[in-house]
Tab-separated table of C-alpha atoms in Angstrom:
chain	number	residue	atom	x	y	z
A	1	UNK	CA	0.043	-0.039	-0.006
A	2	UNK	CA	1.378	3.458	-0.948
A	3	UNK	CA	1.399	6.495	1.364
A	4	UNK	CA	2.905	9.784	0.742
A	5	UNK	CA	5.845	10.634	2.934
A	6	UNK	CA	7.651	13.980	2.409
A	7	UNK	CA	9.847	13.833	5.362
A	8	UNK	CA	13.309	15.139	4.253
A	9	UNK	CA	11.594	17.143	1.322
A	10	UNK	CA	11.765	20.845	1.114
A	11	UNK	CA	9.553	23.167	-0.962
A	12	UNK	CA	8.444	26.689	-1.694
A	13	UNK	CA	4.904	27.954	-1.598
A	14	UNK	CA	4.280	31.163	-3.499
A	15	UNK	CA	1.091	33.175	-2.712
A	16	UNK	CA	-0.041	32.586	0.832
A	17	UNK	CA	-2.553	35.291	1.722
A	18	UNK	CA	-4.740	33.919	4.496
A	19	UNK	CA	-6.108	30.793	5.950
A	20	UNK	CA	-8.617	30.544	3.056
A	21	UNK	CA	-6.135	30.763	0.262
A	22	UNK	CA	-5.455	27.804	-1.946
A	23	UNK	CA	-1.722	28.283	-1.294
A	24	UNK	CA	-2.370	27.710	2.477
A	25	UNK	CA	-4.588	24.795	1.843
A	26	UNK	CA	-1.676	23.166	0.041
A	27	UNK	CA	0.925	24.204	2.441
A	28	UNK	CA	-0.994	22.665	5.263
A	29	UNK	CA	-1.184	19.218	3.569
A	30	UNK	CA	2.331	19.092	2.388
A	31	UNK	CA	3.612	20.004	5.979
A	32	UNK	CA	1.334	17.201	7.442
A	33	UNK	CA	3.191	14.914	5.001
A	34	UNK	CA	6.510	15.821	6.571
A	35	UNK	CA	7.724	18.572	4.149
A	36	UNK	CA	9.617	21.641	5.322
A	37	UNK	CA	8.364	24.747	3.614
A	38	UNK	CA	9.171	28.296	2.695
A	39	UNK	CA	6.090	30.377	2.442
A	40	UNK	CA	6.085	33.835	0.602
A	41	UNK	CA	3.689	36.655	1.178
A	42	UNK	CA	3.165	39.664	-1.146
A	43	UNK	CA	3.686	42.667	1.143
A	44	UNK	CA	3.651	43.920	4.780
A	45	UNK	CA	-0.174	44.127	4.699
A	46	UNK	CA	-0.344	40.329	5.042
A	47	UNK	CA	3.048	39.664	6.714
A	48	UNK	CA	1.714	39.062	10.206
A	49	UNK	CA	-1.143	36.891	8.987
A	50	UNK	CA	1.126	34.629	7.096
A	51	UNK	CA	3.762	34.521	9.710
A	52	UNK	CA	1.197	33.378	12.332
A	53	UNK	CA	0.085	30.587	9.942
A	54	UNK	CA	3.732	29.451	9.313
A	55	UNK	CA	4.301	29.403	12.988
A	56	UNK	CA	1.871	26.393	13.020
A	57	UNK	CA	4.154	24.433	10.817
A	58	UNK	CA	7.314	22.706	11.724
A	59	UNK	CA	10.443	24.377	10.583
A	60	UNK	CA	8.639	26.663	8.031
A	61	UNK	CA	10.166	29.974	7.062
A	62	UNK	CA	8.422	32.993	5.648
A	63	UNK	CA	9.747	35.826	3.373
A	64	UNK	CA	8.308	38.627	1.287
A	65	UNK	CA	7.971	38.111	-2.393
A	66	UNK	CA	6.327	40.389	-4.976
A	67	UNK	CA	6.744	38.100	-7.851
A	68	UNK	CA	6.759	40.959	-10.402
A	69	UNK	CA	10.034	42.171	-8.773
A	70	UNK	CA	13.064	40.264	-10.120
A	71	UNK	CA	15.217	41.263	-7.151
A	72	UNK	CA	12.706	39.979	-4.659
A	73	UNK	CA	12.377	36.697	-6.512
A	74	UNK	CA	16.232	36.270	-6.578
A	75	UNK	CA	16.385	37.087	-2.864
A	76	UNK	CA	13.790	34.477	-2.036
A	77	UNK	CA	15.655	31.686	-3.685
A	78	UNK	CA	19.048	32.988	-2.144
A	79	UNK	CA	17.463	32.536	1.266
A	80	UNK	CA	15.822	29.166	0.451
A	81	UNK	CA	19.214	27.827	-0.699
A	82	UNK	CA	20.757	29.188	2.443
A	83	UNK	CA	18.206	27.637	4.663
A	84	UNK	CA	17.348	24.421	2.881
A	85	UNK	CA	20.071	23.677	0.320
A	86	UNK	CA	17.865	21.823	-2.073
A	87	UNK	CA	14.205	21.809	-2.733
A	88	UNK	CA	11.820	19.138	-4.255
A	89	UNK	CA	8.882	21.214	-5.242
A	90	UNK	CA	7.647	24.653	-5.964
A	91	UNK	CA	3.888	25.743	-5.833
A	92	UNK	CA	2.834	28.939	-7.714
A	93	UNK	CA	-0.533	30.189	-6.663
A	94	UNK	CA	-0.806	33.796	-7.521
A	95	UNK	CA	-3.095	35.558	-9.824
A	96	UNK	CA	-4.424	39.279	-10.072
A	97	UNK	CA	-6.403	41.392	-12.435
A	98	UNK	CA	-7.724	44.983	-11.829
A	99	UNK	CA	-11.249	44.809	-10.457
A	100	UNK	CA	-12.624	47.028	-13.333
A	101	UNK	CA	-11.223	44.506	-15.743
A	102	UNK	CA	-13.456	41.700	-14.259
A	103	UNK	CA	-16.646	43.565	-14.919
A	104	UNK	CA	-18.260	44.948	-18.009
A	105	UNK	CA	-17.069	44.072	-21.530
A	106	UNK	CA	-14.022	42.053	-22.202
A	107	UNK	CA	-13.326	44.352	-25.146
A	108	UNK	CA	-13.041	47.244	-22.972
A	109	UNK	CA	-9.992	45.721	-21.015
A	110	UNK	CA	-7.336	48.421	-20.779
A	111	UNK	CA	-3.923	47.926	-22.266
A	112	UNK	CA	-2.417	48.363	-18.821
A	113	UNK	CA	-4.967	45.992	-17.237
A	114	UNK	CA	-4.149	43.343	-19.808
A	115	UNK	CA	-0.452	43.597	-19.106
A	116	UNK	CA	-0.953	43.513	-15.216
A	117	UNK	CA	-3.151	40.359	-15.422
A	118	UNK	CA	-0.820	38.507	-17.721
A	119	UNK	CA	2.387	39.572	-15.948
A	120	UNK	CA	1.115	38.579	-12.388
A	121	UNK	CA	-0.959	35.621	-13.330
A	122	UNK	CA	1.043	33.968	-16.004
A	123	UNK	CA	4.539	35.481	-16.545
A	124	UNK	CA	5.605	35.202	-12.827
A	125	UNK	CA	5.830	31.432	-13.124
A	126	UNK	CA	8.911	31.775	-15.519
A	127	UNK	CA	11.407	33.581	-13.274
A	128	UNK	CA	10.150	31.389	-10.324
A	129	UNK	CA	10.974	28.208	-12.241
A	130	UNK	CA	14.162	29.841	-13.534
A	131	UNK	CA	15.445	30.301	-10.012
A	132	UNK	CA	13.975	26.993	-8.556
A	133	UNK	CA	15.357	24.603	-11.097
A	134	UNK	CA	19.021	24.817	-10.059
A	135	UNK	CA	17.911	23.917	-6.449
A	136	UNK	CA	16.393	20.710	-7.889
A	137	UNK	CA	19.564	18.701	-8.746
A	138	UNK	CA	17.759	15.410	-8.304
A	139	UNK	CA	14.560	16.575	-10.138
A	140	UNK	CA	11.335	17.980	-8.750
A	141	UNK	CA	7.949	19.078	-9.262
A	142	UNK	CA	6.314	22.441	-10.088
A	143	UNK	CA	2.620	23.014	-9.606
A	144	UNK	CA	0.622	26.013	-10.506
A	145	UNK	CA	-3.238	26.847	-10.340
A	146	UNK	CA	-5.433	27.229	-13.369
A	147	UNK	CA	-9.195	27.521	-14.087
A	148	UNK	CA	-11.512	26.103	-16.745
A	149	UNK	CA	-12.082	29.732	-18.052
A	150	UNK	CA	-8.765	29.103	-20.040
A	151	UNK	CA	-10.844	27.144	-22.359
A	152	UNK	CA	-14.462	28.534	-21.883
A	153	UNK	CA	-16.220	31.796	-21.475
A	154	UNK	CA	-17.152	32.604	-17.961
A	155	UNK	CA	-18.921	36.049	-17.548
A	156	UNK	CA	-17.107	38.201	-15.188
A	157	UNK	CA	-13.821	36.313	-15.392
A	158	UNK	CA	-12.846	38.277	-18.576
A	159	UNK	CA	-9.021	38.988	-18.686
A	160	UNK	CA	-8.202	36.216	-16.148
A	161	UNK	CA	-9.317	33.592	-18.717
A	162	UNK	CA	-6.763	34.822	-21.161
A	163	UNK	CA	-4.197	34.800	-18.372
A	164	UNK	CA	-5.006	31.286	-17.392
A	165	UNK	CA	-4.714	30.122	-21.037
A	166	UNK	CA	-1.278	31.716	-21.243
A	167	UNK	CA	-0.401	29.965	-17.967
A	168	UNK	CA	-1.427	26.528	-19.200
A	169	UNK	CA	0.696	26.916	-22.380
A	170	UNK	CA	3.689	27.865	-20.104
A	171	UNK	CA	3.147	24.710	-18.250
A	172	UNK	CA	3.614	22.624	-21.568
A	173	UNK	CA	6.622	24.685	-22.557
A	174	UNK	CA	8.298	24.371	-19.269
A	175	UNK	CA	7.579	20.618	-18.971
A	176	UNK	CA	9.283	20.134	-22.295
A	177	UNK	CA	12.300	22.391	-21.381
A	178	UNK	CA	12.950	20.910	-17.977
A	179	UNK	CA	12.054	17.262	-18.643
A	180	UNK	CA	15.671	16.366	-19.098
A	181	UNK	CA	16.408	17.546	-15.527
A	182	UNK	CA	13.523	15.278	-14.189
A	183	UNK	CA	11.581	18.401	-13.242
A	184	UNK	CA	7.929	17.919	-13.802
A	185	UNK	CA	5.472	20.858	-14.356
A	186	UNK	CA	1.707	20.473	-14.041
A	187	UNK	CA	-1.285	22.639	-13.252
A	188	UNK	CA	-4.459	21.996	-11.202
A	189	UNK	CA	-7.681	23.332	-12.695
A	190	UNK	CA	-9.764	23.716	-9.740
A	191	UNK	CA	-13.524	24.423	-9.577
A	192	UNK	CA	-14.812	27.487	-7.819
A	193	UNK	CA	-13.607	27.920	-4.179
A	194	UNK	CA	-14.419	30.470	-1.702
A	195	UNK	CA	-11.106	32.410	-1.572
A	196	UNK	CA	-10.483	36.109	-1.027
A	197	UNK	CA	-9.666	36.604	-4.683
A	198	UNK	CA	-12.922	34.889	-5.728
A	199	UNK	CA	-14.844	37.718	-4.193
A	200	UNK	CA	-13.585	39.999	-7.036
A	201	UNK	CA	-15.296	37.864	-9.710
A	202	UNK	CA	-18.806	39.082	-10.798
A	203	UNK	CA	-21.475	36.463	-10.309
A	204	UNK	CA	-19.224	34.121	-8.347
A	205	UNK	CA	-22.013	32.649	-6.302
A	206	UNK	CA	-23.973	31.996	-9.564
A	207	UNK	CA	-20.859	30.184	-10.865
A	208	UNK	CA	-20.752	28.001	-7.747
A	209	UNK	CA	-24.385	27.104	-8.137
A	210	UNK	CA	-23.935	26.228	-11.886
A	211	UNK	CA	-21.064	24.004	-11.133
A	212	UNK	CA	-22.833	22.125	-8.408
A	213	UNK	CA	-25.947	21.684	-10.501
A	214	UNK	CA	-24.016	20.442	-13.629
A	215	UNK	CA	-21.106	18.416	-12.253
A	216	UNK	CA	-21.456	14.711	-12.473
A	217	UNK	CA	-20.699	14.484	-8.656
A	218	UNK	CA	-23.547	16.964	-8.054
A	219	UNK	CA	-21.514	19.239	-5.826
A	220	UNK	CA	-18.743	21.704	-5.608
A	221	UNK	CA	-15.240	20.765	-4.663
A	222	UNK	CA	-13.422	21.540	-1.317
A	223	UNK	CA	-10.051	22.984	-0.588
A	224	UNK	CA	-8.918	19.725	0.818
A	225	UNK	CA	-9.414	17.971	-2.583
A	226	UNK	CA	-7.415	20.517	-4.277
A	227	UNK	CA	-4.635	20.395	-1.654
A	228	UNK	CA	-4.476	16.453	-1.893
A	229	UNK	CA	-4.177	16.644	-5.615
A	230	UNK	CA	-1.187	19.029	-5.045
A	231	UNK	CA	0.357	16.666	-2.586
A	232	UNK	CA	0.147	13.930	-5.177
A	233	UNK	CA	1.741	15.989	-7.676
A	234	UNK	CA	4.538	17.076	-5.400
A	235	UNK	CA	5.221	13.443	-4.555
A	236	UNK	CA	6.964	10.509	-6.253
A	237	UNK	CA	3.584	8.900	-6.909
A	238	UNK	CA	3.133	11.310	-9.822
A	239	UNK	CA	6.669	10.574	-11.226
A	240	UNK	CA	5.198	9.934	-14.754
A	241	UNK	CA	3.101	13.012	-15.008
A	242	UNK	CA	4.284	16.331	-16.597
A	243	UNK	CA	2.828	18.970	-18.764
A	244	UNK	CA	-0.632	18.113	-17.744
A	245	UNK	CA	-3.665	20.123	-16.611
A	246	UNK	CA	-5.453	18.094	-13.899
A	247	UNK	CA	-9.038	18.989	-13.369
A	248	UNK	CA	-10.275	18.984	-9.749
A	249	UNK	CA	-13.926	20.248	-10.438
A	250	UNK	CA	-16.174	17.265	-9.539
A	251	UNK	CA	-16.344	16.528	-13.321
A	252	UNK	CA	-17.808	19.743	-14.502
A	253	UNK	CA	-15.344	20.093	-17.366
A	254	UNK	CA	-16.775	17.005	-19.236
A	255	UNK	CA	-20.226	18.476	-19.473
A	256	UNK	CA	-21.640	20.064	-22.487
A	257	UNK	CA	-24.887	21.265	-20.807
């Protein structure tokens, strides 16, 4: 019988904001499996909140990281190398779009709003992997978070759907590029979850009701289900999986109506 034991494994979780964030759900279950973690937070506004969460995990460290700032990204991995030496996984769980670009007409998205959404939600994966890969000499796993709006139109999701489509293509590109180093790159396409960022999506509650009514399992998903999938992808049990988008949405993605 297989079980997942991450004792002796180290990893970096990018994007913890509070105890309801997907990044924290993933961090919690990875820590329960024995992994030692470095958690990053965006700025001082959430520093105390994230630090208190990290204090509940054995051996966890925290550090600031605005992933759009190359110098901060470089400093994070300098500190990670100093504290951990090597890492086995990286979890990228950050996304952002201006509120005004998540309402109204998609064609009214501003040039600056388009740039911000794509830079934060998609581009940031590239420098993070670039710095993480040298700390994975024996191979490792990269996991990022996407959503079905990369392939379908969700009213109110607007520019974020475009950003998620870009992110999914990056997953395939990075998987091909780093496969020779035995570094796997995958994404979890989660159904709607009650996170802080979800509150900025117009019609989010309607989206949840539609998912529950349409999904073959007849319900929405839980944070734990997403976290358990991340645990699988960060472990050796998924050693043959890379470049994949793994749906965790109670089967919603297979339905036409």
